[in-house]
Coordinates of C-alpha atoms in Angstrom, one line a residue:
M5 CA 0.0 0.0 0.0
I6 CA 2.8 2.4 0.8
F7 CA 4.4 1.7 -2.6
L8 CA 1.1 2.3 -4.3
K9 CA 0.7 5.6 -2.5
L10 CA 4.3 6.6 -3.4
F11 CA 3.7 5.6 -7.0
R12 CA 0.5 7.7 -7.1
E13 CA 2.4 10.7 -5.7
S14 CA 5.2 10.3 -8.2
F15 CA 2.6 10.1 -11.0
L16 CA 0.9 13.3 -9.8
F17 CA 4.3 15.1 -9.5
A18 CA 5.1 14.0 -13.1
L19 CA 1.8 15.2 -14.5
D20 CA 2.2 18.6 -12.7
A21 CA 5.6 19.0 -14.2
L22 CA 4.3 18.3 -17.7
R23 CA 1.4 20.7 -17.3
Q24 CA 3.8 23.5 -16.2
N25 CA 5.9 23.1 -19.3
R26 CA 3.4 22.6 -22.0
L27 CA 5.4 23.9 -24.9
R28 CA 8.5 21.8 -23.9
T29 CA 6.3 18.8 -23.5
L30 CA 4.7 19.2 -26.9
L31 CA 8.1 19.6 -28.6
S32 CA 9.4 16.5 -26.8
L33 CA 6.6 14.4 -28.2
L34 CA 7.4 15.1 -31.8
G35 CA 10.2 12.7 -32.2
V36 CA 8.5 9.8 -30.5
T37 CA 5.2 10.5 -32.3
I38 CA 6.8 10.5 -35.7
G39 CA 8.8 7.3 -35.0
I40 CA 5.7 5.4 -33.7
F41 CA 3.6 6.7 -36.6
T42 CA 6.2 5.5 -39.1
I43 CA 6.6 2.0 -37.6
I44 CA 2.9 1.3 -37.1
A45 CA 2.0 2.9 -40.5
V46 CA 4.4 0.7 -42.3
F47 CA 3.4 -2.5 -40.4
S48 CA -0.3 -1.8 -41.0
A49 CA 0.2 -1.0 -44.7
V50 CA 2.3 -4.2 -45.1
D51 CA -0.3 -6.3 -43.2
T52 CA -3.1 -4.9 -45.3
L53 CA -1.2 -5.5 -48.5
R54 CA -0.3 -9.0 -47.4
D55 CA -3.9 -9.9 -46.5
N56 CA -5.3 -8.6 -49.8
L57 CA -2.7 -10.3 -51.9
Q58 CA -3.1 -13.5 -49.9
K59 CA -6.8 -13.5 -50.5
S60 CA -6.1 -13.2 -54.2
V61 CA -3.5 -16.1 -54.0
D62 CA -6.0 -18.2 -52.0
K63 CA -8.4 -18.1 -54.9
L64 CA -5.9 -20.1 -56.9
G65 CA -6.4 -22.9 -54.4
N66 CA -3.9 -24.1 -51.7
N67 CA -4.1 -27.7 -52.9
S68 CA -4.1 -27.1 -56.7
V69 CA -1.2 -27.5 -59.1
Y70 CA -1.1 -25.6 -62.5
V71 CA 0.6 -27.5 -65.3
E72 CA 1.8 -24.7 -67.6
K73 CA 4.5 -23.6 -70.0
W74 CA 5.9 -20.8 -67.9
P75 CA 6.8 -21.0 -64.2
W76 CA 5.4 -18.3 -62.0
T77 CA 8.6 -17.8 -60.0
S78 CA 12.3 -18.8 -60.3
D79 CA 15.1 -19.2 -57.9
G80 CA 17.6 -16.5 -59.0
E81 CA 18.0 -16.6 -62.8
Y82 CA 14.9 -16.8 -64.9
P83 CA 16.0 -18.4 -68.2
W84 CA 13.1 -17.2 -70.3
W85 CA 14.8 -18.2 -73.5
K86 CA 14.6 -21.9 -72.4
F87 CA 11.0 -21.6 -71.3
M88 CA 10.0 -20.1 -74.6
Q89 CA 10.9 -23.3 -76.4
R90 CA 8.5 -25.4 -74.2
P91 CA 5.2 -26.6 -75.7
V92 CA 2.0 -25.5 -74.1
P93 CA -0.2 -28.1 -72.3
R94 CA -2.1 -30.1 -74.9
L95 CA -5.4 -31.9 -74.7
R96 CA -3.4 -35.2 -74.9
D97 CA -1.6 -34.2 -71.7
F98 CA -4.9 -33.5 -70.0
Y99 CA -6.5 -36.8 -71.1
E100 CA -3.4 -38.8 -70.1
L101 CA -3.3 -37.1 -66.7
Q102 CA -7.0 -37.9 -66.2
R103 CA -6.4 -41.5 -67.0
R104 CA -3.2 -42.1 -65.0
S105 CA -3.2 -39.9 -61.9
Q106 CA -3.9 -41.6 -58.6
T107 CA -3.5 -38.5 -56.4
A108 CA -5.8 -36.1 -58.3
A109 CA -9.4 -35.4 -57.0
A110 CA -10.2 -33.3 -60.1
I111 CA -8.4 -32.2 -63.3
S112 CA -9.5 -29.4 -65.7
Y113 CA -8.2 -28.0 -69.0
E114 CA -8.7 -24.3 -69.2
V115 CA -8.1 -21.5 -71.7
N116 CA -8.3 -17.7 -71.5
I117 CA -9.7 -16.6 -74.8
D118 CA -10.0 -12.9 -75.0
N119 CA -11.4 -9.7 -73.5
R120 CA -14.5 -8.7 -75.4
T121 CA -17.4 -6.3 -75.3
I122 CA -20.7 -8.1 -74.5
K123 CA -24.0 -6.6 -75.5
Y124 CA -27.6 -7.3 -74.8
G125 CA -30.1 -4.8 -76.4
S126 CA -28.8 -1.3 -75.5
N127 CA -26.7 -2.5 -72.6
T128 CA -23.0 -3.3 -72.9
V129 CA -20.1 -4.5 -70.7
D130 CA -16.6 -3.7 -71.8
G131 CA -13.6 -5.9 -70.9
A132 CA -15.5 -9.1 -70.3
Q133 CA -13.1 -12.0 -69.9
I134 CA -14.1 -15.0 -72.0
D135 CA -12.8 -18.3 -70.7
A136 CA -13.5 -21.9 -71.5
C137 CA -13.0 -25.0 -69.4
T138 CA -13.7 -28.7 -69.0
Q139 CA -16.2 -30.3 -66.6
D140 CA -14.1 -30.3 -63.5
H141 CA -13.6 -26.5 -63.4
D142 CA -15.9 -26.2 -60.4
K143 CA -13.8 -28.7 -58.5
T144 CA -10.4 -27.2 -59.2
W145 CA -11.7 -23.7 -58.4
T146 CA -13.9 -22.5 -55.6
V147 CA -17.2 -21.5 -57.4
D148 CA -20.1 -19.7 -55.7
F149 CA -23.3 -19.0 -57.5
Q150 CA -25.7 -16.1 -57.1
D151 CA -28.3 -17.6 -59.5
G152 CA -28.5 -20.7 -61.6
R153 CA -26.2 -23.7 -61.8
Y154 CA -23.0 -25.1 -63.2
F155 CA -22.6 -27.0 -66.5
T156 CA -24.0 -30.6 -66.6
E157 CA -21.6 -33.3 -67.8
M158 CA -23.7 -33.7 -70.9
E159 CA -23.4 -29.9 -71.7
S160 CA -19.7 -30.1 -71.3
Q161 CA -19.3 -33.2 -73.5
T162 CA -21.5 -32.0 -76.3
G163 CA -20.3 -28.4 -76.2
A164 CA -23.8 -27.0 -75.6
A165 CA -24.3 -23.3 -76.3
V166 CA -24.6 -22.3 -72.7
T167 CA -22.6 -20.0 -70.5
I168 CA -22.1 -18.9 -66.9
V169 CA -21.5 -15.1 -66.4
G170 CA -20.0 -13.0 -63.6
N171 CA -22.0 -10.7 -61.4
D172 CA -21.0 -7.5 -63.2
I173 CA -22.0 -9.0 -66.5
A174 CA -25.5 -9.9 -65.2
E175 CA -26.1 -6.6 -63.4
N176 CA -25.1 -4.4 -66.3
L177 CA -26.8 -6.4 -69.1
F178 CA -30.0 -7.3 -67.2
P179 CA -30.5 -4.5 -64.5
A180 CA -34.2 -5.1 -64.4
G181 CA -34.4 -8.9 -63.9
N182 CA -32.8 -12.3 -63.7
A183 CA -30.1 -13.1 -66.3
V184 CA -30.7 -16.9 -66.2
G185 CA -32.3 -18.1 -69.4
K186 CA -31.4 -15.0 -71.4
K187 CA -29.3 -15.3 -74.6
I188 CA -26.2 -13.2 -75.3
K189 CA -23.9 -13.2 -78.3
V190 CA -20.4 -14.4 -77.6
M191 CA -17.8 -14.7 -80.3
G192 CA -20.5 -14.5 -83.0
R193 CA -22.6 -17.2 -81.5
Y194 CA -25.7 -17.0 -79.2
V195 CA -25.4 -18.8 -75.9
T196 CA -27.9 -19.2 -73.1
I197 CA -27.0 -18.0 -69.6
I198 CA -27.5 -20.9 -67.1
G199 CA -25.8 -19.4 -64.1
V200 CA -24.4 -16.2 -62.5
F201 CA -21.4 -16.2 -60.2
A202 CA -21.6 -14.6 -56.8
K203 CA -20.0 -11.2 -56.6
E204 CA -16.3 -11.3 -55.6
G205 CA -15.1 -7.7 -56.0
K206 CA -11.7 -6.5 -57.1
D207 CA -8.5 -8.0 -55.7
M208 CA -4.9 -6.9 -56.0
L209 CA -4.0 -9.6 -58.5
G210 CA -7.0 -9.0 -60.7
I211 CA -8.4 -12.5 -60.0
S212 CA -12.2 -12.1 -60.1
A213 CA -15.1 -13.8 -61.8
D214 CA -17.2 -10.7 -61.8
K215 CA -16.6 -10.0 -65.5
E216 CA -16.1 -13.6 -66.6
V217 CA -18.0 -15.3 -69.4
L218 CA -17.4 -19.1 -68.9
L219 CA -18.0 -21.5 -71.8
P220 CA -17.7 -25.3 -72.1
L221 CA -14.4 -26.1 -73.7
N222 CA -16.0 -28.3 -76.4
F223 CA -18.2 -25.3 -77.4
A224 CA -15.1 -23.1 -77.7
R225 CA -13.1 -25.6 -79.7
N226 CA -15.6 -25.2 -82.6
L227 CA -14.7 -21.5 -82.7
I228 CA -10.9 -21.3 -81.9
D229 CA -7.8 -23.5 -81.7
I230 CA -8.0 -24.1 -77.9
Q231 CA -4.4 -25.4 -77.9
N232 CA -3.0 -22.2 -79.4
E233 CA -0.4 -20.5 -77.1
R234 CA -2.2 -17.2 -77.4
Y235 CA -5.1 -18.6 -75.3
R236 CA -2.7 -19.6 -72.4
P237 CA -3.9 -23.2 -72.0
S238 CA -3.3 -24.8 -68.6
V239 CA -4.1 -28.1 -66.9
I240 CA -5.2 -27.6 -63.3
V241 CA -5.0 -30.5 -60.9
R242 CA -6.5 -30.5 -57.4
G243 CA -5.1 -33.1 -55.1
K244 CA -7.1 -35.5 -53.0
A245 CA -7.8 -34.5 -49.4
G246 CA -5.2 -35.8 -47.1
I247 CA -2.5 -36.2 -49.7
P248 CA 0.5 -33.8 -49.3
M249 CA 1.1 -31.4 -52.2
A250 CA 4.6 -32.7 -52.5
D251 CA 3.2 -36.2 -53.4
V252 CA 0.8 -34.7 -55.9
K253 CA 3.6 -32.7 -57.6
G254 CA 5.9 -35.6 -57.5
E255 CA 3.4 -37.8 -59.3
L256 CA 2.5 -35.0 -61.8
K257 CA 6.2 -34.5 -62.6
G258 CA 6.7 -38.2 -63.3
L259 CA 3.5 -38.5 -65.4
M260 CA 4.3 -35.4 -67.5
R261 CA 7.8 -36.6 -68.2
S262 CA 6.4 -40.0 -69.2
I263 CA 3.6 -38.4 -71.3
R264 CA 6.1 -36.2 -73.2
S265 CA 8.7 -39.0 -73.5
L266 CA 11.5 -37.1 -71.8
S267 CA 14.7 -39.0 -71.3
P268 CA 16.4 -39.0 -67.8
N269 CA 19.0 -36.5 -69.0
E270 CA 16.5 -34.0 -70.4
D271 CA 15.1 -31.1 -68.4
D272 CA 11.4 -30.7 -67.7
N273 CA 9.6 -28.9 -70.6
F274 CA 6.7 -27.9 -68.3
A275 CA 6.1 -26.0 -65.1
L276 CA 4.3 -27.1 -62.0
N277 CA 3.0 -24.0 -60.3
E278 CA 1.1 -23.6 -57.1
S279 CA -0.1 -20.7 -54.9
T280 CA 2.5 -21.3 -52.2
M281 CA 5.1 -20.2 -54.7
L282 CA 3.6 -16.7 -54.8
S283 CA 3.0 -16.7 -51.0
D284 CA 6.7 -17.5 -50.4
Q285 CA 7.8 -14.7 -52.8
L286 CA 5.4 -12.2 -51.1
D287 CA 6.7 -13.1 -47.7
I288 CA 10.3 -12.3 -48.8
V289 CA 9.2 -8.9 -50.1
F290 CA 7.1 -8.1 -47.0
K291 CA 10.0 -9.0 -44.7
I292 CA 12.3 -6.5 -46.5
I293 CA 9.6 -3.8 -46.3
N294 CA 9.0 -4.4 -42.6
V295 CA 12.7 -4.2 -41.9
A296 CA 13.0 -0.9 -43.9
G297 CA 10.1 0.6 -42.0
L298 CA 11.4 -0.5 -38.7
I299 CA 14.9 1.0 -39.4
I300 CA 13.3 4.3 -40.5
G301 CA 11.0 4.4 -37.4
L302 CA 13.8 3.5 -35.0
F303 CA 15.9 6.4 -36.3
S304 CA 13.0 8.7 -35.6
I305 CA 12.4 7.2 -32.2
L306 CA 16.2 7.4 -31.4
V307 CA 16.2 11.1 -32.1
G308 CA 13.0 11.5 -30.0
G309 CA 14.6 9.5 -27.2
F310 CA 17.7 11.7 -27.1
G311 CA 15.4 14.7 -27.1
I312 CA 13.4 13.4 -24.1
A313 CA 16.5 12.4 -22.2
N314 CA 17.8 15.9 -22.7
I315 CA 14.5 17.4 -21.5
M316 CA 14.6 15.2 -18.5
F317 CA 18.1 16.4 -17.6
V318 CA 16.8 19.9 -17.8
S319 CA 13.9 19.0 -15.6
V320 CA 16.3 17.6 -13.0
K321 CA 18.3 20.8 -13.1
E322 CA 15.2 23.0 -12.7
R323 CA 13.8 21.0 -9.8
T324 CA 17.1 20.4 -7.9
N325 CA 15.8 22.6 -5.0
I326 CA 12.6 20.7 -4.8
I327 CA 14.4 17.4 -4.9
G328 CA 16.6 18.6 -1.9
I329 CA 13.5 19.7 0.1
Q330 CA 11.8 16.4 -0.6
K331 CA 14.8 14.3 0.4
S332 CA 15.3 16.5 3.6
L333 CA 11.7 15.6 4.5
G334 CA 12.4 11.9 4.2
A335 CA 11.7 11.1 0.6
K336 CA 13.5 7.9 -0.5
N337 CA 15.8 7.7 -3.5
Y338 CA 13.4 5.4 -5.4
F339 CA 10.5 8.0 -4.8
I340 CA 12.6 10.7 -6.6
L341 CA 13.6 8.2 -9.3
L342 CA 10.0 7.2 -9.9
Q343 CA 9.0 10.9 -10.3
F344 CA 11.3 11.4 -13.3
L345 CA 11.0 8.0 -14.7
I346 CA 7.2 8.2 -14.8
E347 CA 7.5 11.6 -16.3
S348 CA 9.6 10.2 -19.1
I349 CA 7.3 7.3 -19.7
I350 CA 4.2 9.5 -19.8
L351 CA 5.9 11.7 -22.4
C352 CA 6.8 8.8 -24.6
L353 CA 3.4 7.1 -24.0
M354 CA 1.6 10.3 -25.1
G355 CA 3.8 10.5 -28.2
G356 CA 3.0 6.8 -29.0
I357 CA -0.8 7.3 -28.5
I358 CA -0.8 10.4 -30.7
G359 CA 1.2 8.4 -33.4
L360 CA -1.4 5.5 -33.1
L361 CA -4.3 8.0 -33.5
M362 CA -2.6 9.5 -36.5
V363 CA -2.4 6.0 -38.1
Y364 CA -6.0 5.3 -37.1
L365 CA -7.3 8.5 -38.7
G366 CA -5.0 7.8 -41.7
T367 CA -6.9 4.5 -42.3
F368 CA -10.1 6.4 -42.9
V369 CA -8.4 8.9 -45.2
V370 CA -6.9 6.1 -47.3
K371 CA -10.2 4.2 -47.5
W372 CA -12.0 7.4 -48.5
M373 CA -9.4 8.3 -51.2
S374 CA -8.6 4.8 -52.6
G375 CA -11.3 2.5 -51.3
V376 CA -8.7 0.3 -49.7
A377 CA -9.5 -0.7 -46.1
I378 CA -6.3 -0.4 -44.0
V379 CA -6.3 -2.9 -41.1
L380 CA -4.8 -1.8 -37.8
Y381 CA -4.2 -5.0 -36.0
L382 CA -4.0 -5.3 -32.2
K383 CA -0.5 -6.6 -32.4
N384 CA 0.6 -3.3 -34.1
V385 CA -1.1 -1.3 -31.3
I386 CA 0.7 -3.4 -28.7
I387 CA 4.0 -2.8 -30.6
G388 CA 3.4 0.9 -30.6
I389 CA 2.5 1.2 -26.9
G390 CA 5.3 -1.2 -25.9
T391 CA 7.9 0.7 -27.9
S392 CA 6.7 4.0 -26.4
V393 CA 7.1 2.6 -22.8
G394 CA 10.5 1.1 -23.6
I395 CA 11.8 4.4 -25.0
G396 CA 10.4 6.2 -22.0
I397 CA 12.3 3.9 -19.6
I398 CA 15.5 4.1 -21.6
S399 CA 15.4 7.8 -22.0
G400 CA 14.4 8.6 -18.4
I401 CA 16.4 6.1 -16.3
I402 CA 19.7 7.9 -16.3
P403 CA 18.3 11.4 -15.5
A404 CA 16.1 9.8 -12.9
W405 CA 19.0 8.0 -11.3
F406 CA 21.1 11.2 -11.2
A407 CA 18.2 13.0 -9.5
S408 CA 17.8 10.2 -6.9
K409 CA 21.5 10.4 -6.0
L410 CA 21.6 14.1 -5.3
D411 CA 22.8 15.2 -1.9
P412 CA 19.9 16.9 -0.1
V413 CA 22.0 19.7 1.4
E414 CA 23.8 20.5 -1.9
A415 CA 20.5 20.3 -3.8
I416 CA 18.8 22.9 -1.4
R417 CA 21.7 25.3 -1.8
S418 CA 21.6 25.1 -5.6
N419 CA 20.0 27.9 -7.6

C-alpha cells in the first residue's frame, strides 16, 4: 500500500511538471510521435497488402497445381529463352493425366480466350473475360453462385451453347431482372445463360469472376484453336484430401515426363505452379519492407529518445531545489527516481498514443481516397504502446538515477 501511494504521488508530480511546461512537453513528443507513426503505419500497410494479396492467392487454391508452360517464379536466374521453347499443355496431356493420376481429385483443362465487349439490347459491358473449361472446373476452383447452376456433364461433353457469367455482366446487361435463361452473343454465337457467379469484388492480383463469361471447352473448340499458345492453356490439378502437395507434384512430374517421353538427362519442358510459390515470394518482399520501415522508425524514435533524455536532464536541473527539500523531508531515493522515470514514460506514451491515433485516422483517409481498407491489428497497437514505454524507460532512467542520487544539502543550496 505504501508503494502504491508513493507511485501515485510520483505520478501526480510527473503530471504537474508536464502541465507547467506545455510547450516543452509538446516539442518533446514530436520525435516519438513521428517514430511510432512511421513504424505502425508501415506495419499496418504491409499487413493490409499481405492480407489482400493472400486473399487473391488463395483463390488459386492451396491444394491445386497448375501445369503450364511458364513458371510463376524462379530461384535466382529466370532463363526465359529456355522456357520459350517449351510446348503449351495439350489436350493429350490433359486426357493422359486424367487416365493415369492416382492423387488427383479433379483435373480441368482451361483457356483464357479474350477480352470482349458483351451486348444485350442497348446494354453493354466492356472488358468481359471469355474463358473456356472442361467439366471439373468447379472442382479445381472455388465456385459460388448467385443464381442458376453449373454445366452438366452432358453440356460439357456435347459443347452445348450455354454460359455462366459474372455478377458485373449480369447486373449491367440485365439490370431489371434475372439473367438466367437469357441469350447473349459471344464470339459471334448466341449462348444461353444458365448461371451467375456470386459477386467477388476486385482484388490486388486482378483475379475475379465478376466480368467472366465461362464457356464449355467443347463449345469453344468449334470456334478457336484451344491449344494455341495465345489462349494460355493450362491443366489444373486439385489433389485429393489428405495427400500432401509434394506427393501430388511428384506424381505429376513423373507422369508429365512420361507423357512427353522425356529421357532422364532431359530437363522438364513444363512448369508445375502452385499458390504457395507466390506466397513465399510475397513473404520475402514483405519482410524487406518491414525491416526498412522498422529502421526508419527506429531512427526517428532514437532522435526523439535523445530529445526526451535531454529534456529530463533539464527538468532535474530546474527542480534540484525541490528534490533537496523532498529528500530532507524523508523522501526515499526510489521515490525521486520514480517521479522522473514516470514523467519520461508518460511523455513517450503520449507520443505513442498520438502516433497511433494518426495511423488510425489515416486508415479512414486512405479508405476514402482509394477505397482500400487499411487494417490496424491489435499486435501493431501493442508494438506501438510497448515501444513507447520502452523508449520512456531508456530515456528517463539515467536522468532519474542522477536525480535520486543528489545530496539533499547541496540540492537545497543550488539555484
